[in-house]
Amino acid sequence: MIACLFAKVTCGYFLLNIRTVQIHRKKKRLELPNCIEDIVLEHVSVPKDTLLVVNEGYRNVAIIFSNGSSDLSKVKQLRKFKLLITKQSPINIEFPDLTNVASLEISYDGNERYFMFLLLNCVNVREVILYNTVCELHDWIGRDTSTIPEKEMAPWELNELRAMINQESCNSWCRSPYVCFKDFNARCNPIFCWEKRKNIQNLSIIAFQISDECLEQLRKFISLKTLSIMTQNVQA
């Protein structure tokens, strides 16, 4: 069981940082080695009776389409965090202090549990990548991504993009452009606060409908060097 789990753990990119979710104490503890700084947990299923513990030496953590309980509270210097999940995947995460997170990459799938918390608490973030995995772009992605050079999709990895979209139905309620526009205004509002506008240097917004009002807000990001927006149209 342990060997199987470790076979699915690979060194990689990003890290996670939150402390709101209570994890049951009566679980077996599976502690990852402390000599590694970067880790990717991709499609990892942690058993219900097990707690996966990420130790203090980790700096970059990615959790991609995984489920189960994870404890990151020991991490002392979390720098990068990536969280791609679907609302169908049960996941519980206990986070450390988030003030050192410089790069945040997160998906919104209709469940704002972690999405809002991370946007609010990663106060010193410099790079933000926002994915709407419940979006109106199913047809566009299925039809056109194969013709777009990978360099133009940065920071996306195309296989992750297709994996997320393939899990959603093309008849999803998100087909309404108004819903996507409303989602961006409501869910992404924390990035428009003064601290975020002052700190963020790289911002990518993927598959959200945005309005001209949002575009005006983006003009106020005084440190912004790179802005990437992928959407079918902009609500005027």
PDB file of C-alpha atoms in Angstrom:
ATOM      1  CA  MET A   1       0.000   0.000   0.000  1.00  0.00           C
ATOM      2  CA  ILE A   2       2.725   2.480   0.950  1.00  0.00           C
ATOM      3  CA  ALA A   3       4.860   1.481  -2.026  1.00  0.00           C
ATOM      4  CA  CYS A   4       1.888   1.966  -4.318  1.00  0.00           C
ATOM      5  CA  LEU A   5       1.213   5.428  -2.944  1.00  0.00           C
ATOM      6  CA  PHE A   6       4.817   6.565  -3.246  1.00  0.00           C
ATOM      7  CA  ALA A   7       4.878   5.357  -6.821  1.00  0.00           C
ATOM      8  CA  LYS A   8       2.300   8.012  -7.584  1.00  0.00           C
ATOM      9  CA  VAL A   9       4.197  10.828  -5.864  1.00  0.00           C
ATOM     10  CA  THR A  10       6.535  12.703  -8.179  1.00  0.00           C
ATOM     11  CA  CYS A  11       8.787  15.687  -7.654  1.00  0.00           C
ATOM     12  CA  GLY A  12       7.436  18.781  -9.370  1.00  0.00           C
ATOM     13  CA  TYR A  13       6.277  22.335  -9.129  1.00  0.00           C
ATOM     14  CA  PHE A  14       3.919  23.948  -6.671  1.00  0.00           C
ATOM     15  CA  LEU A  15       2.921  24.199  -2.980  1.00  0.00           C
ATOM     16  CA  LEU A  16      -0.199  24.708  -0.878  1.00  0.00           C
ATOM     17  CA  ASN A  17      -0.872  26.855   2.158  1.00  0.00           C
ATOM     18  CA  ILE A  18      -4.140  26.867   4.238  1.00  0.00           C
ATOM     19  CA  ARG A  19      -5.214  26.072   7.763  1.00  0.00           C
ATOM     20  CA  THR A  20      -8.998  26.042   7.921  1.00  0.00           C
ATOM     21  CA  VAL A  21      -9.934  22.417   7.392  1.00  0.00           C
ATOM     22  CA  GLN A  22     -10.076  20.175  10.454  1.00  0.00           C
ATOM     23  CA  ILE A  23      -8.671  16.707   9.746  1.00  0.00           C
ATOM     24  CA  HIS A  24      -9.703  13.747  11.860  1.00  0.00           C
ATOM     25  CA  ARG A  25      -6.977  12.783  14.317  1.00  0.00           C
ATOM     26  CA  LYS A  26      -7.602   9.050  14.439  1.00  0.00           C
ATOM     27  CA  LYS A  27      -5.826   8.257  11.190  1.00  0.00           C
ATOM     28  CA  LYS A  28      -2.692   6.414  10.196  1.00  0.00           C
ATOM     29  CA  ARG A  29       0.081   8.925   9.498  1.00  0.00           C
ATOM     30  CA  LEU A  30       2.003   8.518   6.268  1.00  0.00           C
ATOM     31  CA  GLU A  31       4.872  11.033   6.398  1.00  0.00           C
ATOM     32  CA  LEU A  32       6.714  12.059   3.260  1.00  0.00           C
ATOM     33  CA  PRO A  33      10.525  12.376   3.494  1.00  0.00           C
ATOM     34  CA  ASN A  34      11.800  15.754   4.650  1.00  0.00           C
ATOM     35  CA  CYS A  35      14.732  15.905   2.222  1.00  0.00           C
ATOM     36  CA  ILE A  36      12.547  16.906  -0.746  1.00  0.00           C
ATOM     37  CA  GLU A  37      11.553  20.499  -1.572  1.00  0.00           C
ATOM     38  CA  ASP A  38       9.192  19.985  -4.518  1.00  0.00           C
ATOM     39  CA  ILE A  39       6.326  17.526  -4.835  1.00  0.00           C
ATOM     40  CA  VAL A  40       3.434  16.793  -7.190  1.00  0.00           C
ATOM     41  CA  LEU A  41       0.533  14.644  -5.994  1.00  0.00           C
ATOM     42  CA  GLU A  42      -1.317  13.778  -9.190  1.00  0.00           C
ATOM     43  CA  HIS A  43      -4.309  11.423  -9.179  1.00  0.00           C
ATOM     44  CA  VAL A  44      -3.333  10.193  -5.716  1.00  0.00           C
ATOM     45  CA  SER A  45      -6.083   8.599  -3.620  1.00  0.00           C
ATOM     46  CA  VAL A  46      -5.267   8.680   0.086  1.00  0.00           C
ATOM     47  CA  PRO A  47      -7.275   5.995   1.971  1.00  0.00           C
ATOM     48  CA  LYS A  48      -9.944   7.260   4.358  1.00  0.00           C
ATOM     49  CA  ASP A  49      -8.072   5.912   7.392  1.00  0.00           C
ATOM     50  CA  THR A  50      -4.788   7.592   6.386  1.00  0.00           C
ATOM     51  CA  LEU A  51      -3.387  11.109   6.787  1.00  0.00           C
ATOM     52  CA  LEU A  52      -0.696  12.123   4.301  1.00  0.00           C
ATOM     53  CA  VAL A  53       1.806  14.399   6.080  1.00  0.00           C
ATOM     54  CA  VAL A  54       3.995  16.809   4.117  1.00  0.00           C
ATOM     55  CA  ASN A  55       6.993  17.746   6.257  1.00  0.00           C
ATOM     56  CA  GLU A  56       8.606  21.118   6.939  1.00  0.00           C
ATOM     57  CA  GLY A  57      11.291  21.057   4.236  1.00  0.00           C
ATOM     58  CA  TYR A  58       8.872  21.311   1.303  1.00  0.00           C
ATOM     59  CA  ARG A  59       8.686  24.618  -0.571  1.00  0.00           C
ATOM     60  CA  ASN A  60       6.685  23.814  -3.717  1.00  0.00           C
ATOM     61  CA  VAL A  61       3.566  21.618  -3.676  1.00  0.00           C
ATOM     62  CA  ALA A  62       1.072  20.625  -6.369  1.00  0.00           C
ATOM     63  CA  ILE A  63      -2.134  18.685  -5.714  1.00  0.00           C
ATOM     64  CA  ILE A  64      -3.816  17.679  -8.966  1.00  0.00           C
ATOM     65  CA  PHE A  65      -7.085  15.716  -9.125  1.00  0.00           C
ATOM     66  CA  SER A  66      -6.289  13.882  -5.907  1.00  0.00           C
ATOM     67  CA  ASN A  67      -8.466  13.051  -2.920  1.00  0.00           C
ATOM     68  CA  GLY A  68      -8.198  12.189   0.758  1.00  0.00           C
ATOM     69  CA  SER A  69      -6.707  14.004   3.770  1.00  0.00           C
ATOM     70  CA  SER A  70      -3.385  15.852   3.646  1.00  0.00           C
ATOM     71  CA  ASP A  71      -1.588  17.807   6.366  1.00  0.00           C
ATOM     72  CA  LEU A  72       0.705  20.623   5.209  1.00  0.00           C
ATOM     73  CA  SER A  73       0.737  22.453   8.524  1.00  0.00           C
ATOM     74  CA  LYS A  74       4.398  21.587   9.226  1.00  0.00           C
ATOM     75  CA  VAL A  75       5.657  23.358   6.115  1.00  0.00           C
ATOM     76  CA  LYS A  76       7.666  26.437   7.126  1.00  0.00           C
ATOM     77  CA  GLN A  77       8.473  28.158   3.826  1.00  0.00           C
ATOM     78  CA  LEU A  78       5.775  27.378   1.281  1.00  0.00           C
ATOM     79  CA  ARG A  79       6.640  29.288  -1.881  1.00  0.00           C
ATOM     80  CA  LYS A  80       4.507  27.792  -4.662  1.00  0.00           C
ATOM     81  CA  PHE A  81       1.170  26.058  -4.484  1.00  0.00           C
ATOM     82  CA  LYS A  82      -0.960  24.466  -7.184  1.00  0.00           C
ATOM     83  CA  LEU A  83      -4.418  23.024  -6.516  1.00  0.00           C
ATOM     84  CA  LEU A  84      -6.542  21.571  -9.305  1.00  0.00           C
ATOM     85  CA  ILE A  85      -9.620  19.743  -8.070  1.00  0.00           C
ATOM     86  CA  THR A  86     -13.171  18.906  -9.044  1.00  0.00           C
ATOM     87  CA  LYS A  87     -16.125  19.145  -6.710  1.00  0.00           C
ATOM     88  CA  GLN A  88     -16.667  15.405  -7.124  1.00  0.00           C
ATOM     89  CA  SER A  89     -13.309  14.668  -5.456  1.00  0.00           C
ATOM     90  CA  PRO A  90     -13.477  14.565  -1.625  1.00  0.00           C
ATOM     91  CA  ILE A  91     -10.377  16.307  -0.290  1.00  0.00           C
ATOM     92  CA  ASN A  92      -9.364  17.736   3.084  1.00  0.00           C
ATOM     93  CA  ILE A  93      -6.259  19.867   3.494  1.00  0.00           C
ATOM     94  CA  GLU A  94      -4.705  21.461   6.546  1.00  0.00           C
ATOM     95  CA  PHE A  95      -2.482  24.356   5.537  1.00  0.00           C
ATOM     96  CA  PRO A  96       0.520  26.132   7.029  1.00  0.00           C
ATOM     97  CA  ASP A  97       1.144  29.864   7.108  1.00  0.00           C
ATOM     98  CA  LEU A  98       0.529  31.263   3.615  1.00  0.00           C
ATOM     99  CA  THR A  99       2.339  34.566   3.840  1.00  0.00           C
ATOM    100  CA  ASN A 100       5.402  33.242   1.970  1.00  0.00           C
ATOM    101  CA  VAL A 101       3.468  31.946  -1.037  1.00  0.00           C
ATOM    102  CA  ALA A 102       4.700  33.790  -4.127  1.00  0.00           C
ATOM    103  CA  SER A 103       3.022  31.660  -6.809  1.00  0.00           C
ATOM    104  CA  LEU A 104      -0.589  30.452  -6.602  1.00  0.00           C
ATOM    105  CA  GLU A 105      -2.315  28.303  -9.218  1.00  0.00           C
ATOM    106  CA  ILE A 106      -5.894  27.256  -8.445  1.00  0.00           C
ATOM    107  CA  SER A 107      -9.045  26.036 -10.149  1.00  0.00           C
ATOM    108  CA  TYR A 108     -12.650  27.060  -9.580  1.00  0.00           C
ATOM    109  CA  ASP A 109     -15.127  24.247 -10.168  1.00  0.00           C
ATOM    110  CA  GLY A 110     -18.315  25.548  -8.591  1.00  0.00           C
ATOM    111  CA  ASN A 111     -17.066  24.831  -5.068  1.00  0.00           C
ATOM    112  CA  GLU A 112     -15.367  27.882  -3.576  1.00  0.00           C
ATOM    113  CA  ARG A 113     -14.168  26.151  -0.401  1.00  0.00           C
ATOM    114  CA  TYR A 114     -10.449  26.412  -1.131  1.00  0.00           C
ATOM    115  CA  PHE A 115     -10.589  28.901  -3.992  1.00  0.00           C
ATOM    116  CA  MET A 116     -11.710  31.861  -1.896  1.00  0.00           C
ATOM    117  CA  PHE A 117      -9.576  30.943   1.096  1.00  0.00           C
ATOM    118  CA  LEU A 118      -6.384  30.853  -0.943  1.00  0.00           C
ATOM    119  CA  LEU A 119      -7.106  34.111  -2.731  1.00  0.00           C
ATOM    120  CA  LEU A 120      -7.747  35.829   0.586  1.00  0.00           C
ATOM    121  CA  ASN A 121      -4.842  34.390   2.559  1.00  0.00           C
ATOM    122  CA  CYS A 122      -1.960  34.313   0.087  1.00  0.00           C
ATOM    123  CA  VAL A 123      -1.402  37.994   0.785  1.00  0.00           C
ATOM    124  CA  ASN A 124       2.084  38.322  -0.724  1.00  0.00           C
ATOM    125  CA  VAL A 125       1.519  36.368  -3.904  1.00  0.00           C
ATOM    126  CA  ARG A 126       3.326  37.618  -7.041  1.00  0.00           C
ATOM    127  CA  GLU A 127       1.978  35.175  -9.626  1.00  0.00           C
ATOM    128  CA  VAL A 128      -1.673  34.088  -9.832  1.00  0.00           C
ATOM    129  CA  ILE A 129      -3.182  31.614 -12.298  1.00  0.00           C
ATOM    130  CA  LEU A 130      -6.960  31.141 -12.127  1.00  0.00           C
ATOM    131  CA  TYR A 131      -8.731  28.289 -13.930  1.00  0.00           C
ATOM    132  CA  ASN A 132     -12.488  28.013 -14.318  1.00  0.00           C
ATOM    133  CA  THR A 133     -12.969  24.282 -14.850  1.00  0.00           C
ATOM    134  CA  VAL A 134     -16.741  24.658 -15.027  1.00  0.00           C
ATOM    135  CA  CYS A 135     -16.924  26.988 -17.976  1.00  0.00           C
ATOM    136  CA  GLU A 136     -18.464  27.826 -21.329  1.00  0.00           C
ATOM    137  CA  LEU A 137     -15.343  26.827 -23.266  1.00  0.00           C
ATOM    138  CA  HIS A 138     -15.899  23.063 -23.563  1.00  0.00           C
ATOM    139  CA  ASP A 139     -16.517  23.169 -27.301  1.00  0.00           C
ATOM    140  CA  TRP A 140     -13.676  25.590 -27.971  1.00  0.00           C
ATOM    141  CA  ILE A 141     -11.195  23.531 -25.976  1.00  0.00           C
ATOM    142  CA  GLY A 142     -12.270  20.252 -27.541  1.00  0.00           C
ATOM    143  CA  ARG A 143     -12.117  21.726 -31.043  1.00  0.00           C
ATOM    144  CA  ASP A 144      -9.145  24.074 -31.073  1.00  0.00           C
ATOM    145  CA  THR A 145      -6.488  23.231 -28.475  1.00  0.00           C
ATOM    146  CA  SER A 146      -4.878  20.663 -30.752  1.00  0.00           C
ATOM    147  CA  THR A 147      -4.081  23.425 -33.273  1.00  0.00           C
ATOM    148  CA  ILE A 148      -2.542  25.898 -30.803  1.00  0.00           C
ATOM    149  CA  PRO A 149       1.223  25.771 -30.174  1.00  0.00           C
ATOM    150  CA  GLU A 150       2.034  24.788 -26.615  1.00  0.00           C
ATOM    151  CA  LYS A 151       4.052  27.960 -26.070  1.00  0.00           C
ATOM    152  CA  GLU A 152       0.875  30.001 -26.610  1.00  0.00           C
ATOM    153  CA  MET A 153      -0.935  28.020 -23.943  1.00  0.00           C
ATOM    154  CA  ALA A 154       1.557  28.842 -21.205  1.00  0.00           C
ATOM    155  CA  PRO A 155       1.205  28.457 -18.274  1.00  0.00           C
ATOM    156  CA  TRP A 156      -1.241  25.689 -19.153  1.00  0.00           C
ATOM    157  CA  GLU A 157      -0.126  22.142 -19.701  1.00  0.00           C
ATOM    158  CA  LEU A 158      -2.493  20.933 -22.394  1.00  0.00           C
ATOM    159  CA  ASN A 159      -2.973  17.487 -20.917  1.00  0.00           C
ATOM    160  CA  GLU A 160      -4.180  19.038 -17.641  1.00  0.00           C
ATOM    161  CA  LEU A 161      -6.513  21.346 -19.538  1.00  0.00           C
ATOM    162  CA  ARG A 162      -8.118  18.493 -21.442  1.00  0.00           C
ATOM    163  CA  ALA A 163      -8.320  16.324 -18.325  1.00  0.00           C
ATOM    164  CA  MET A 164     -10.263  18.973 -16.441  1.00  0.00           C
ATOM    165  CA  ILE A 165     -12.668  19.720 -19.269  1.00  0.00           C
ATOM    166  CA  ASN A 166     -13.264  16.069 -20.107  1.00  0.00           C
ATOM    167  CA  GLN A 167     -14.617  15.539 -16.594  1.00  0.00           C
ATOM    168  CA  GLU A 168     -17.361  18.095 -17.183  1.00  0.00           C
ATOM    169  CA  SER A 169     -20.526  17.622 -19.199  1.00  0.00           C
ATOM    170  CA  CYS A 170     -21.034  19.761 -22.288  1.00  0.00           C
ATOM    171  CA  ASN A 171     -24.582  20.311 -21.011  1.00  0.00           C
ATOM    172  CA  SER A 172     -23.320  21.876 -17.778  1.00  0.00           C
ATOM    173  CA  TRP A 173     -25.107  24.899 -16.297  1.00  0.00           C
ATOM    174  CA  CYS A 174     -21.884  26.809 -16.948  1.00  0.00           C
ATOM    175  CA  ARG A 175     -22.847  27.086 -20.619  1.00  0.00           C
ATOM    176  CA  SER A 176     -24.460  30.391 -19.662  1.00  0.00           C
ATOM    177  CA  PRO A 177     -22.023  33.286 -20.287  1.00  0.00           C
ATOM    178  CA  TYR A 178     -23.795  35.280 -17.583  1.00  0.00           C
ATOM    179  CA  VAL A 179     -22.986  32.656 -14.968  1.00  0.00           C
ATOM    180  CA  CYS A 180     -19.287  32.727 -15.878  1.00  0.00           C
ATOM    181  CA  PHE A 181     -19.272  36.518 -15.781  1.00  0.00           C
ATOM    182  CA  LYS A 182     -20.988  36.506 -12.397  1.00  0.00           C
ATOM    183  CA  ASP A 183     -18.548  33.885 -11.090  1.00  0.00           C
ATOM    184  CA  PHE A 184     -15.510  35.962 -11.943  1.00  0.00           C
ATOM    185  CA  ASN A 185     -16.858  39.110 -10.299  1.00  0.00           C
ATOM    186  CA  ALA A 186     -17.887  37.305  -7.125  1.00  0.00           C
ATOM    187  CA  ARG A 187     -15.175  34.681  -6.729  1.00  0.00           C
ATOM    188  CA  CYS A 188     -12.125  36.611  -7.931  1.00  0.00           C
ATOM    189  CA  ASN A 189     -12.891  39.876  -6.169  1.00  0.00           C
ATOM    190  CA  PRO A 190     -10.090  39.294  -3.571  1.00  0.00           C
ATOM    191  CA  ILE A 191      -7.435  39.875  -6.238  1.00  0.00           C
ATOM    192  CA  PHE A 192      -8.723  43.438  -6.716  1.00  0.00           C
ATOM    193  CA  CYS A 193      -7.797  44.586  -3.206  1.00  0.00           C
ATOM    194  CA  TRP A 194      -4.971  47.107  -2.845  1.00  0.00           C
ATOM    195  CA  GLU A 195      -2.378  44.612  -1.587  1.00  0.00           C
ATOM    196  CA  LYS A 196      -2.969  42.260  -4.501  1.00  0.00           C
ATOM    197  CA  ARG A 197      -2.926  45.077  -7.055  1.00  0.00           C
ATOM    198  CA  LYS A 198       0.373  46.246  -5.601  1.00  0.00           C
ATOM    199  CA  ASN A 199       2.041  42.822  -5.457  1.00  0.00           C
ATOM    200  CA  ILE A 200       0.847  40.743  -8.415  1.00  0.00           C
ATOM    201  CA  GLN A 201       3.276  40.778 -11.334  1.00  0.00           C
ATOM    202  CA  ASN A 202       1.917  37.902 -13.438  1.00  0.00           C
ATOM    203  CA  LEU A 203      -1.805  37.176 -13.762  1.00  0.00           C
ATOM    204  CA  SER A 204      -3.508  34.537 -15.922  1.00  0.00           C
ATOM    205  CA  ILE A 205      -7.306  34.239 -16.121  1.00  0.00           C
ATOM    206  CA  ILE A 206      -8.512  31.110 -17.907  1.00  0.00           C
ATOM    207  CA  ALA A 207     -12.109  30.440 -19.042  1.00  0.00           C
ATOM    208  CA  PHE A 208     -13.905  33.094 -16.996  1.00  0.00           C
ATOM    209  CA  GLN A 209     -16.209  35.631 -18.604  1.00  0.00           C
ATOM    210  CA  ILE A 210     -15.032  39.113 -17.651  1.00  0.00           C
ATOM    211  CA  SER A 211     -16.592  42.541 -18.081  1.00  0.00           C
ATOM    212  CA  ASP A 212     -15.244  45.926 -19.133  1.00  0.00           C
ATOM    213  CA  GLU A 213     -15.464  46.852 -15.451  1.00  0.00           C
ATOM    214  CA  CYS A 214     -13.080  44.002 -14.634  1.00  0.00           C
ATOM    215  CA  LEU A 215     -10.713  45.169 -17.342  1.00  0.00           C
ATOM    216  CA  GLU A 216     -10.718  48.637 -15.808  1.00  0.00           C
ATOM    217  CA  GLN A 217      -9.837  47.069 -12.458  1.00  0.00           C
ATOM    218  CA  LEU A 218      -6.926  45.253 -14.060  1.00  0.00           C
ATOM    219  CA  ARG A 219      -5.479  48.610 -15.126  1.00  0.00           C
ATOM    220  CA  LYS A 220      -4.907  49.345 -11.430  1.00  0.00           C
ATOM    221  CA  PHE A 221      -2.381  46.521 -11.005  1.00  0.00           C
ATOM    222  CA  ILE A 222       0.614  48.812 -10.747  1.00  0.00           C
ATOM    223  CA  SER A 223       3.237  46.032 -10.698  1.00  0.00           C
ATOM    224  CA  LEU A 224       1.693  43.856 -13.404  1.00  0.00           C
ATOM    225  CA  LYS A 225       4.193  42.699 -16.031  1.00  0.00           C
ATOM    226  CA  THR A 226       2.248  39.898 -17.726  1.00  0.00           C
ATOM    227  CA  LEU A 227      -1.525  39.563 -18.163  1.00  0.00           C
ATOM    228  CA  SER A 228      -2.983  36.512 -19.918  1.00  0.00           C
ATOM    229  CA  ILE A 229      -6.740  36.163 -20.516  1.00  0.00           C
ATOM    230  CA  MET A 230      -8.267  33.194 -22.333  1.00  0.00           C
ATOM    231  CA  THR A 231     -11.992  33.557 -23.019  1.00  0.00           C
ATOM    232  CA  GLN A 232     -14.405  33.513 -25.947  1.00  0.00           C
ATOM    233  CA  ASN A 233     -15.679  37.035 -25.435  1.00  0.00           C
ATOM    234  CA  VAL A 234     -15.685  39.919 -22.987  1.00  0.00           C
ATOM    235  CA  GLN A 235     -18.960  41.134 -21.477  1.00  0.00           C
ATOM    236  CA  ALA A 236     -19.394  44.829 -22.265  1.00  0.00           C
TER     237      ALA A 236
END
